[in-house]
C-alpha positions in Angstrom: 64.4 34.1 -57.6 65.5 30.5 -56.1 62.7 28.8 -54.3 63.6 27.7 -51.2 64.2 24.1 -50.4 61.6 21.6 -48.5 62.6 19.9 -45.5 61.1 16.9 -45.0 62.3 16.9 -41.4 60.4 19.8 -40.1 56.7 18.4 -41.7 57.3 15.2 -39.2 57.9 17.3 -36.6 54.8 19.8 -36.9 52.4 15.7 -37.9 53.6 14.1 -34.7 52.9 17.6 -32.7 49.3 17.5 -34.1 48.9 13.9 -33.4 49.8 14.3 -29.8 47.6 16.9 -29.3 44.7 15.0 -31.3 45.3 11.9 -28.2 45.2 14.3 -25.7 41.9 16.0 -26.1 40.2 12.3 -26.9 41.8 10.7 -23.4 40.6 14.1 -22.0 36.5 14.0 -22.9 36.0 10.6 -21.9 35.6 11.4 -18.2 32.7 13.6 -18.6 30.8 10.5 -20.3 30.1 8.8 -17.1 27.6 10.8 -15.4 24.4 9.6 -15.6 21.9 7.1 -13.8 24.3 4.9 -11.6 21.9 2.0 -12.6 22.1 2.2 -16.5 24.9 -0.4 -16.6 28.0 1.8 -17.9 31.2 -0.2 -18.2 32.6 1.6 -14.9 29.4 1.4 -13.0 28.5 -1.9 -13.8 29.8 -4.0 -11.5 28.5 -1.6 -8.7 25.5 -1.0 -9.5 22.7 -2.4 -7.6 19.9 -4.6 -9.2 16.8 -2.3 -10.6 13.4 -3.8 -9.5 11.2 -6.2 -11.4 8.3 -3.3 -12.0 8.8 -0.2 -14.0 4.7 1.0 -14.4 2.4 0.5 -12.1 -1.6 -1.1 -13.7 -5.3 0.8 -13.0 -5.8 0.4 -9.4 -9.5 0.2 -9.7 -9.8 -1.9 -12.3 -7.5 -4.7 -10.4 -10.1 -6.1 -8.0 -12.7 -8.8 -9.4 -16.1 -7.5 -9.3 -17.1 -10.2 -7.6 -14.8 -9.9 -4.9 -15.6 -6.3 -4.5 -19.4 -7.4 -4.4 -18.3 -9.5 -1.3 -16.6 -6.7 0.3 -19.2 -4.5 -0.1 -22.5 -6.2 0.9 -26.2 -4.6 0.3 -28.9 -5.0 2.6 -31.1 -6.9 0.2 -32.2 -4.2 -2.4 -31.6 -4.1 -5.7 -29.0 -1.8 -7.1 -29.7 0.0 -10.4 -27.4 -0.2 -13.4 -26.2 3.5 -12.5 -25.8 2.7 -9.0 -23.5 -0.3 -9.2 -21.2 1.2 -11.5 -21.0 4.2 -9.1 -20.3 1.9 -6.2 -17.9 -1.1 -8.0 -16.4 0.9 -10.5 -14.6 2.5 -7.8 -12.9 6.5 -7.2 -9.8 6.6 -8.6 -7.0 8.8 -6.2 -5.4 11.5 -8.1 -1.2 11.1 -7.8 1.5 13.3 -9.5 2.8 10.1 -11.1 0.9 6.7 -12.5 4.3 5.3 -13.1 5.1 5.6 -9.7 2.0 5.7 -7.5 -1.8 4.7 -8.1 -4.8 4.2 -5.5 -8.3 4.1 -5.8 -11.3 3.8 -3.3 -14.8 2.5 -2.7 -17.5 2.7 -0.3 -20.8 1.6 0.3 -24.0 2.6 2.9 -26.7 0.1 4.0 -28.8 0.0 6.8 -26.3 -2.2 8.3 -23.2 0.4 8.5 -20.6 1.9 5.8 -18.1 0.0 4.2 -14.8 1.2 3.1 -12.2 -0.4 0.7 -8.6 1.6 -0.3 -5.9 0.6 -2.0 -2.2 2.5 -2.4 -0.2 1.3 -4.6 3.9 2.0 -4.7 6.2 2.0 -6.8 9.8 2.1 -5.1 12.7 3.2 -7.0 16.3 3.8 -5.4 18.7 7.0 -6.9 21.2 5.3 -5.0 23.6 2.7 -7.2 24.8 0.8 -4.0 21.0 0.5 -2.7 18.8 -1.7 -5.1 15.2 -1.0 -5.5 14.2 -3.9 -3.7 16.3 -3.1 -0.7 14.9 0.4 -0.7 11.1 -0.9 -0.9 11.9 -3.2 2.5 13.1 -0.2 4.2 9.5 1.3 3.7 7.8 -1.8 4.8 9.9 -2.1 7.7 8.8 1.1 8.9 5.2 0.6 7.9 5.5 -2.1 9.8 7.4 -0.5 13.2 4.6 2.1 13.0 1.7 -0.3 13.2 3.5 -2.3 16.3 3.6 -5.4 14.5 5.4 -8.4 16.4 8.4 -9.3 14.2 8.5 -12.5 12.6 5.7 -15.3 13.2 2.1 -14.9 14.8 1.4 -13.2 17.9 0.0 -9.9 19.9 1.3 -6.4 19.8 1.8 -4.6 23.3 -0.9 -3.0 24.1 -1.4 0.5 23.3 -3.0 2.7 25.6 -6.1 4.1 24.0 -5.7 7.9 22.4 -8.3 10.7 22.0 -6.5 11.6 19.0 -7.1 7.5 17.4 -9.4 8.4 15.4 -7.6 11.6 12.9 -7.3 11.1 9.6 -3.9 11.4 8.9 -3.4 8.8 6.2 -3.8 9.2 2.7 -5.7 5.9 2.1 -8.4 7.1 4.4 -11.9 7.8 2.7 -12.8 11.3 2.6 -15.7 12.8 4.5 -15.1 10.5 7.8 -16.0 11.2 11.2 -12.9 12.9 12.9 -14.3 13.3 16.2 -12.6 11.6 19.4 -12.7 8.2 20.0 -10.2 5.2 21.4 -8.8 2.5 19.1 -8.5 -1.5 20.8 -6.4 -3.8 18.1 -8.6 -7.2 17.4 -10.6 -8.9 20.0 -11.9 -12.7 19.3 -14.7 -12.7 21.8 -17.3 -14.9 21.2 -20.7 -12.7 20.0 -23.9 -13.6 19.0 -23.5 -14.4 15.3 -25.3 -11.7 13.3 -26.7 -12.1 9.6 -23.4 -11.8 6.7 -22.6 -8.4 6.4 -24.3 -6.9 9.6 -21.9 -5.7 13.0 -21.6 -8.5 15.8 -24.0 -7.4 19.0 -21.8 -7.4 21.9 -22.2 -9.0 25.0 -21.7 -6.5 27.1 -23.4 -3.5 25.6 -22.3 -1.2 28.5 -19.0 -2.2 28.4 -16.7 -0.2 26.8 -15.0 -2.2 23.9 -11.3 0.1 23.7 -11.2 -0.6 27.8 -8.8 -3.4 28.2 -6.7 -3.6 24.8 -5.1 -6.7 25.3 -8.1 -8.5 26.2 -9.6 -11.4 23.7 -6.4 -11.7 22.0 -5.2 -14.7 19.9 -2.9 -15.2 17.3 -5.2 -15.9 14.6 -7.3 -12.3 14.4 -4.2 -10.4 16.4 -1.9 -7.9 14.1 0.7 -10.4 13.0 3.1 -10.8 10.1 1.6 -13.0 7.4 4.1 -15.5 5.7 2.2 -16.6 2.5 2.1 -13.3 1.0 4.8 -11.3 -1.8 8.0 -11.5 -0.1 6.8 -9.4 3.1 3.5 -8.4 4.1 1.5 -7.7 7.6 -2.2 -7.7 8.9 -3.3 -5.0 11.6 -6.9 -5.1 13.3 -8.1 -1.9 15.3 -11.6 -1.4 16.7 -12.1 2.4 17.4 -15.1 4.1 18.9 -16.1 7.1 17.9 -18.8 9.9 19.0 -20.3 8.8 15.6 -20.3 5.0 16.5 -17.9 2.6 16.0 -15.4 1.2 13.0 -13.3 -1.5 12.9 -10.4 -0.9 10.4 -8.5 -3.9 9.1 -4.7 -3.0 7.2 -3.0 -5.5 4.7 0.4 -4.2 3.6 2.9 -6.4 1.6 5.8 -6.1 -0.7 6.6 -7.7 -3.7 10.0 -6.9 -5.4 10.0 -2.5 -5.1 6.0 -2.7 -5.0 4.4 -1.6 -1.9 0.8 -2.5 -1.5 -1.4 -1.1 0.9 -5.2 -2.3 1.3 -7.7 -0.8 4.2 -11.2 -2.1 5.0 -13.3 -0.9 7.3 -16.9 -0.8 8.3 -18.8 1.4 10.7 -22.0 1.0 12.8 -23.3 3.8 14.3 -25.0 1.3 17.0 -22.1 1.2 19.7 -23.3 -2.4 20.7 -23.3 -3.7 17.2 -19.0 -4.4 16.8 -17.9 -5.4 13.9 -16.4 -8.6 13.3 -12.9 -9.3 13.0 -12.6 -12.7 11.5 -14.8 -11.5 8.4 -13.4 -9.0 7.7 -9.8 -10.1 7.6 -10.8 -13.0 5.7 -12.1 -10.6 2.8 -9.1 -8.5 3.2 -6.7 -11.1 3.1 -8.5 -13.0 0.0 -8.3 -9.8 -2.1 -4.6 -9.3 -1.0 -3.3 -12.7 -2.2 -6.0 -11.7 -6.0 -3.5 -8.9 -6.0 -0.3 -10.0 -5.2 -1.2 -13.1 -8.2 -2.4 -10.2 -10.8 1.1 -8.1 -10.2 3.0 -11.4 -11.1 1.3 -11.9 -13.7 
């Protein structure tokens, strides 16, 4: 039986149809590639993406503070602590988060005759899911309210309007806040720079006016240089905020640093009670402290 005869014509036809279809399911899959994280710099995402920010872990929060700085922010009253007892107190309680990468804190107090001192620090790690919106730009949004809620005069020195004083000051609701404080009523006054009788280093202020209630007149005693005002020499934003609140319990003065430093938030708290009313705590000192360890920290996150 004759074989048939090949036809080179018809094998070129049935190669080029394969080859078209080969070039059609390759154009066809490249579209699903693109998905993804709008910040990992893909060649059609690139030039839209915003900038990621300069910090991708976050360090130990309660191993950033020098030990001597925390000795100075939490005085004794002259007795000698036990090996035991200052690592309890300076080796600090660290908070427990969902995510170290993303936030860390840690706390530390201290009781003397004197009154209780308190030291917090939050520490934030901003990151933006949006490839318009860097991370920098998302961490400023957060300051900027941090910064709306505490009533802080924009831009330069100078006061706050007063705030009319609050049974409901005194609630914890912030997360930085030590555990196991009083939460009973009380009025909060921001800073006052009345001139007290100078009391021993580490010890309350006695007022003047022991009968007077301190949260009376807010505004009163104000200046620009203990008043909640933005602070230009630290990270690339920051703020200081100075309440006095009385308490059934006695009275605290709490003392806020917040700052910002590329898409790191910062928060630090100090406070210290007295459960003598007419013993106020003074302003200047402790915003000096506070502001010192701010600017230790803000040097060790550069580093």
């Amino acid at each position: 039986m004759p074989r048939k005869p090949f036809v080179p014509g018809a094998a070129l036809v049935v190669a080029a149809a394969l080859a078209a279809g080969l070039t059609a399911c390759t154009g066809g899959s490249g579209s699903d590639g693109e998905e993804g994280d709008a910040k990992s710099g893909g060649t059609s995402t690139s030039s839209q993406a915003a900038e990621p920010g300069r910090y991708q872990t976050l360090p130990e929060a309660c191993g950033l503070p020098a030990r001597s700085s925390l000795r100075g922010m939490l005085p004794g009253d002259g007795q000698q602590l036990s090996r035991d007892e200052a690592k309890k107190i300076y080796d600090g309680q660290p908070d427990i988060t969902y995510d170290t990468d993303r936030r860390v804190g840690c706390r530390w107090t201290r009781e003397t005759t004197a009154g209780t001192r308190h030291l917090s620090l939050d520490i934030q790690r901003v990151v933006s899911y949006d490839a318009a919106v860097s991370d920098d730009s998302k961490a400023q949004g957060i300051y900027d309210t941090k910064a709306l809620d505490a009533k802080i005069p924009s831009g330069g020195t100078g006061s706050p309007s007063p705030v009319a004083p609050s049974p409901s000051a005194t609630k914890d609701t912030s997360k930085d806040k030590t555990e196991g404080k009083d939460k009973g009523t009380g009025t909060t006054t921001n800073s006052s720079t009345d001139k007290k009788e100078k009391a021993p280093s580490g010890s309350p202020s006695r007022s003047s006016a022991p009968a007077t209630d301190p949260s009376a007149d807010p505004s009163a005693g104000l200046s620009d240089s203990t008043a909640p005002r933005v602070l230009d020499d630290l990270g690339d934003a920051a703020f200081l905020n100075d309440k006095l609140v009385t308490a059934d319990s006695g009275v605290h003065r709490d003392v806020t640093v917040v700052f910002r430093t590329s898409n790191v938030i910062v928060t630090l708290t100090y406070d210290q009670w007295s459960t003598d009313k007419t013993m106020l705590p003074e302003s200047q000192e402790l915003q000096d402290k506070a502001r010192s360890l701010a600017g230790e920290l803000s040097e060790s996150l550069s580093e």
